[in-house]
Short mmCIF file of C-alpha atoms and ligand atoms in Angstrom, two decimals:
data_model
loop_
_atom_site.label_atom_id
_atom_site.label_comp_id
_atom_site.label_asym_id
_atom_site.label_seq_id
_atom_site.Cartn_x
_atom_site.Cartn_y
_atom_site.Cartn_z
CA UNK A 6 53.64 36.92 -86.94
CA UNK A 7 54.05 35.05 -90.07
CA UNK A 8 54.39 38.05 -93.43
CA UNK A 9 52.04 37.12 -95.94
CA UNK A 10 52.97 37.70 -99.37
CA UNK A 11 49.49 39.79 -99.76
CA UNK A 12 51.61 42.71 -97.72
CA UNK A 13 54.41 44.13 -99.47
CA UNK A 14 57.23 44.97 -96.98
CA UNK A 15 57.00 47.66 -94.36
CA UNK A 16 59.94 49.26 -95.47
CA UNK A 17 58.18 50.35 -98.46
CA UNK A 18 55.71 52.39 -96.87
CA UNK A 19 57.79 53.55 -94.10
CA UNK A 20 60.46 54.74 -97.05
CA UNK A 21 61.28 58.15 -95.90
CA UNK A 22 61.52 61.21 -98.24
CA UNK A 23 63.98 64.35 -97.84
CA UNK A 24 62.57 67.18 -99.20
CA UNK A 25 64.30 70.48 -100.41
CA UNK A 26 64.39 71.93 -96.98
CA UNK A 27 66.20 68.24 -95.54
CA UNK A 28 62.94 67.70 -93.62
CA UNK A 29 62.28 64.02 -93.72
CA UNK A 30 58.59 63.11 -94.00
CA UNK A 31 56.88 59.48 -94.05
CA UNK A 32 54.78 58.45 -96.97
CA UNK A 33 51.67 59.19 -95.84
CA UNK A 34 48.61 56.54 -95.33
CA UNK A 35 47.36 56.99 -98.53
CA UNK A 36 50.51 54.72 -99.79
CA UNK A 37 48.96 51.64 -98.34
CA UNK A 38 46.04 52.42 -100.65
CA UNK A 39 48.13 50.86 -103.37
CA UNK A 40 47.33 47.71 -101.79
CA UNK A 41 44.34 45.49 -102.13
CA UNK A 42 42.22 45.32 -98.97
CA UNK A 43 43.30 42.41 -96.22
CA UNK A 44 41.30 39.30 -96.45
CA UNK A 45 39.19 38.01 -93.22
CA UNK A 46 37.92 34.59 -93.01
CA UNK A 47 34.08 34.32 -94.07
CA UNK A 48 33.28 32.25 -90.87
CA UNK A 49 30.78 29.84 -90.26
CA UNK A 50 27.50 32.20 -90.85
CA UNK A 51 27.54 33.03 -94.30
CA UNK A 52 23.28 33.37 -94.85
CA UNK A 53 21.95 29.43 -95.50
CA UNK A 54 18.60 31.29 -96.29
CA UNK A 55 18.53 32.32 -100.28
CA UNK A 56 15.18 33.03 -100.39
CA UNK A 57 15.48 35.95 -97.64
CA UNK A 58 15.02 39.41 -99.07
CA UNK A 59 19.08 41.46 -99.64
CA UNK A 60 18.46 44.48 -100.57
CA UNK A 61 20.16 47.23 -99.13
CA UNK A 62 17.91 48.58 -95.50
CA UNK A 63 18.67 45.74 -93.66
CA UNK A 64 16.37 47.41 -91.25
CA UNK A 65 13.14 46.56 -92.68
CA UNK A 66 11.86 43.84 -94.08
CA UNK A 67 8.98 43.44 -96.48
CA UNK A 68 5.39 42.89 -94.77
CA UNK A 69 7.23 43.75 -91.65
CA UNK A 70 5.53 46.44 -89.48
CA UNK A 71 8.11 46.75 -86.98
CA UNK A 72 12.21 47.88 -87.62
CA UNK A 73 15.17 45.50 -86.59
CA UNK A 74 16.56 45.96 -82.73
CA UNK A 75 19.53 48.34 -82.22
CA UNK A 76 21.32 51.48 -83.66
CA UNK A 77 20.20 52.36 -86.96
CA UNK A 78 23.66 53.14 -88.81
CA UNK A 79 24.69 53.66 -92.59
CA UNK A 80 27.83 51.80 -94.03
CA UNK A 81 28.54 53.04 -97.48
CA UNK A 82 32.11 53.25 -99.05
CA UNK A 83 33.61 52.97 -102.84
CA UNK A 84 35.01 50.02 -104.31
CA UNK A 85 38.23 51.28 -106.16
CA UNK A 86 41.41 49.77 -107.88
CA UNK A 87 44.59 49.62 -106.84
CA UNK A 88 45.26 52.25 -108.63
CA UNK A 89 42.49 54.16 -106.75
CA UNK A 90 40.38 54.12 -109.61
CA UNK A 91 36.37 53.30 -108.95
CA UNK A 92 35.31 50.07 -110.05
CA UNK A 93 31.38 49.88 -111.23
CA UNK A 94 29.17 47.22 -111.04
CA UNK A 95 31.07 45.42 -108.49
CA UNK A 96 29.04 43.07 -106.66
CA UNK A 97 29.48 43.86 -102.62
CA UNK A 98 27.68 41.44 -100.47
CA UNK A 99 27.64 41.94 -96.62
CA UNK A 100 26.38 39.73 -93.55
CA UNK A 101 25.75 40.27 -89.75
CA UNK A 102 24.81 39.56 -86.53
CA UNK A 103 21.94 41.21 -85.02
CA UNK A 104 22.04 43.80 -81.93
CA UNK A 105 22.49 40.67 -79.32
CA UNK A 106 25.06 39.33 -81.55
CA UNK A 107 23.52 36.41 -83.16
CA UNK A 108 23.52 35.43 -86.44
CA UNK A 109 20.39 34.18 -88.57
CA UNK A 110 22.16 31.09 -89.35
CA UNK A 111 21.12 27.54 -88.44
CA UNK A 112 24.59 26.88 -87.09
CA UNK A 113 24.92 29.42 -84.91
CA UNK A 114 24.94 28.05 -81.20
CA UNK A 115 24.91 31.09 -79.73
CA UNK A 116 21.57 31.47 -77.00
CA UNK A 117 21.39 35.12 -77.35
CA UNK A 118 17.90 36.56 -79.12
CA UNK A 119 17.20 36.24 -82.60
CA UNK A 120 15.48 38.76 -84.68
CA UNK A 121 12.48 38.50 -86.49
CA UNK A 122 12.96 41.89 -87.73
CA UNK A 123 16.45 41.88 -88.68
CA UNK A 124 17.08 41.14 -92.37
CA UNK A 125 21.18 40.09 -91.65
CA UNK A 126 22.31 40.16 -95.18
CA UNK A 127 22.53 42.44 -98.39
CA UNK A 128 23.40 42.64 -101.78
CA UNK A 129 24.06 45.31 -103.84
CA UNK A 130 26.33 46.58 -107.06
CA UNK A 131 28.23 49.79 -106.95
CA UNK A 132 27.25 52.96 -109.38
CA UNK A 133 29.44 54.57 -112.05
CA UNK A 134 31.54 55.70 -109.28
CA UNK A 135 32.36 53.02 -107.06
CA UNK A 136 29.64 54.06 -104.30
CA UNK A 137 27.97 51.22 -102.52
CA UNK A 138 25.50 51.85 -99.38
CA UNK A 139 23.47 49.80 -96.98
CA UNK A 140 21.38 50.85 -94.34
CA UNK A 141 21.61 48.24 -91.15
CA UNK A 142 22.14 48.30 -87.90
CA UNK A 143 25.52 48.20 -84.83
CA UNK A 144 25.80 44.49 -84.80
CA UNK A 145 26.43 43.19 -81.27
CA UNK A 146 29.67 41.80 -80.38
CA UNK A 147 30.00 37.90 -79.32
CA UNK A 148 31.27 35.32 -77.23
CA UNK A 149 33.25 32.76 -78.70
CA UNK A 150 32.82 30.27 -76.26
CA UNK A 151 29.72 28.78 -78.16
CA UNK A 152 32.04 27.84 -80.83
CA UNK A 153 34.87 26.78 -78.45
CA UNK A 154 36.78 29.67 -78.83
CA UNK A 155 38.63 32.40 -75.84
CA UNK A 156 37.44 35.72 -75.84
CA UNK A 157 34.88 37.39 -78.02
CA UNK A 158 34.53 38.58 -81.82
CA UNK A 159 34.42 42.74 -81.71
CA UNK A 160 31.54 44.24 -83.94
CA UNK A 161 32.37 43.65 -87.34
CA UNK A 162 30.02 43.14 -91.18
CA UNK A 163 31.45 40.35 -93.45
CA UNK A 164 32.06 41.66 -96.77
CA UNK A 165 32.46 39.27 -100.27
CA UNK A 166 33.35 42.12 -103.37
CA UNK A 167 33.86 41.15 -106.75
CA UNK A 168 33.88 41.97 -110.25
CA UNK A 169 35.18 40.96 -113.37
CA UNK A 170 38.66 41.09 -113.86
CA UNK A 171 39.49 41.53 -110.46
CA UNK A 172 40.44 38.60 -107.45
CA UNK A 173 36.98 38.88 -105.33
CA UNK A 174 38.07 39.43 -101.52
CA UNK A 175 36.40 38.51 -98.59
CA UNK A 176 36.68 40.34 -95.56
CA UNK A 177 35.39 41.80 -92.40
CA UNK A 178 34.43 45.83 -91.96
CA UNK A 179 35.22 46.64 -87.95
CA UNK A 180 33.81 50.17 -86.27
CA UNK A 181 36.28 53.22 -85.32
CA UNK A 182 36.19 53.57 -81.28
CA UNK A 183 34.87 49.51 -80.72
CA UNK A 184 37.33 48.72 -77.44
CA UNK A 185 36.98 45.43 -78.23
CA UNK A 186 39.19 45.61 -81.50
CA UNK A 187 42.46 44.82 -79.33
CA UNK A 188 41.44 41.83 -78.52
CA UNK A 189 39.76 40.63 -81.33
CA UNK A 190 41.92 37.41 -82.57
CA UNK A 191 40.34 38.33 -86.43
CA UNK A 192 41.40 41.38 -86.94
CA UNK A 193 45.09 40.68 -85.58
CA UNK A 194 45.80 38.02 -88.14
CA UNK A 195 46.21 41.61 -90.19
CA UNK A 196 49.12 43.19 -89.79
CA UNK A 197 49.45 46.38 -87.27
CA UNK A 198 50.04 48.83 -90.13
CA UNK A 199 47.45 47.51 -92.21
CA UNK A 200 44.28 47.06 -89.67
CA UNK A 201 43.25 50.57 -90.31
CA UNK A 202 41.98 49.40 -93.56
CA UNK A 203 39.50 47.65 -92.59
CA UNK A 204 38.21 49.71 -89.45
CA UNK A 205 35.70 51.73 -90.67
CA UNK A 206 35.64 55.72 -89.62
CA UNK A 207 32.85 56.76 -88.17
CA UNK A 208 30.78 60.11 -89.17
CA UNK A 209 27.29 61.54 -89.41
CA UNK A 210 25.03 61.38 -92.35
CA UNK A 211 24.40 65.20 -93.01
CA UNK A 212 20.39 64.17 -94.44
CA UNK A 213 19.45 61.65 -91.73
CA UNK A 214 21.51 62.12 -88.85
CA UNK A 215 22.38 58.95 -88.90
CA UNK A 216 25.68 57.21 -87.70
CA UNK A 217 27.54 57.24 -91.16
CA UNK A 218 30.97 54.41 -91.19
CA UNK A 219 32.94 54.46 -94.47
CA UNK A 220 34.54 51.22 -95.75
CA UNK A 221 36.11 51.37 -98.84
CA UNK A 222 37.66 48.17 -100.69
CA UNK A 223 40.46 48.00 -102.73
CA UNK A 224 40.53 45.36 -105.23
CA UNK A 225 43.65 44.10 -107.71
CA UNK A 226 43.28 42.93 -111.13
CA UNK A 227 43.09 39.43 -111.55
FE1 LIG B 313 31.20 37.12 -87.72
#
């Protein structure tokens, strides 16, 4: 695979340290932290609908009476710095497929069900801290051969993240334990060291119950 210069060399992560006692360690995960989050393509399904509601339950939409299709699931992470620092105000934009994998998008040739229900895209801005949070659903996997492709696309949420004074990203937020990840010709244009960045780990929301995934994003000054 081609090296991008957005990943600084593996040897400076794998660096090892000797401590005191001659015990060599490797620099921990947290290292990669130091660099900005990998960028995904957007892909063809970015929402062509502005006037659709984005706020943050994509589960519901206004007037609606009944809930989108599929496993209720929050996604909430921090945007932070390179540095590590939290970034307010940054604008975090996500978009999905629904639970049969199909995107509200004119464009999308894919047969499988739409959903009525399903609102498919938010918007939000991060607090003092950093914290961003949506409540959505699992969206489904999909075949690529509608758009001429081998194979499918695993479960993943397109993310745009911006703010001022920082180079926006885009990129794509994948789900801890999804056996389609290996195969998934997106998420391999990343790097091997660096793909646990953007699969999200999956926990439970102590108030709800609810599936909890945390994605944070790492942005670098402009
Ligand atoms: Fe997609």
């Amino acid at each position: 695979m081609e090296k991008s210069p957005q990943y600084p060399s593996r040897r400076l992560f794998g660096k090892k340290l000797t401590t005191s006692l001659g015990v060599c360690l490797l620099l921990p995960k947290l290292a990669l932290a130091k660099t900005a989050t990998p960028t995904q393509t957007e892909g063809p399904f970015y929402p062509d609908t502005p006037e659709q509601e984005k706020d943050t339950d994509l589960t519901h939409i206004e007037g609606h009476t009944e809930l989108a299709e599929g496993e209720t699931i929050l996604v909430r992470g921090r945007v932070l710095n390179t540095d590590g620092k939290p970034i307010k105000n940054a604008e975090v934009d996500i978009w999905q497929a629904n639970h049969h994998g199909r995107y509200s998008h004119r464009e999308d040739p894919n047969p499988a069900p739409l959903d009525a229900h399903f609102q498919g895209w938010g918007i939000t801005k991060t607090d003092e801290l950093g914290h961003y949070g949506f409540k959505t659903i699992k969206p489904g996997a999909y075949p690529l051969k509608y758009l001429g492709g081998p194979g499918w696309r695993c479960r993943h949420i397109h993310f745009k993240v911006s703010c001022l004074g920082y180079k926006p990203i885009t990129t794509q937020m994948y789900f801890e334990g999804d056996t389609l990840i290996e195969q998934d010709l997106e998420i391999a244009k990343v790097p091997k060291d660096y793909q646990h960045l953007l699969i999200a780990d999956q926990q439970k929301d102590q108030l709800s119950g609810l599936p909890l995934f945390r994605f944070d994003v790492m942005l670098a000054k402009i």
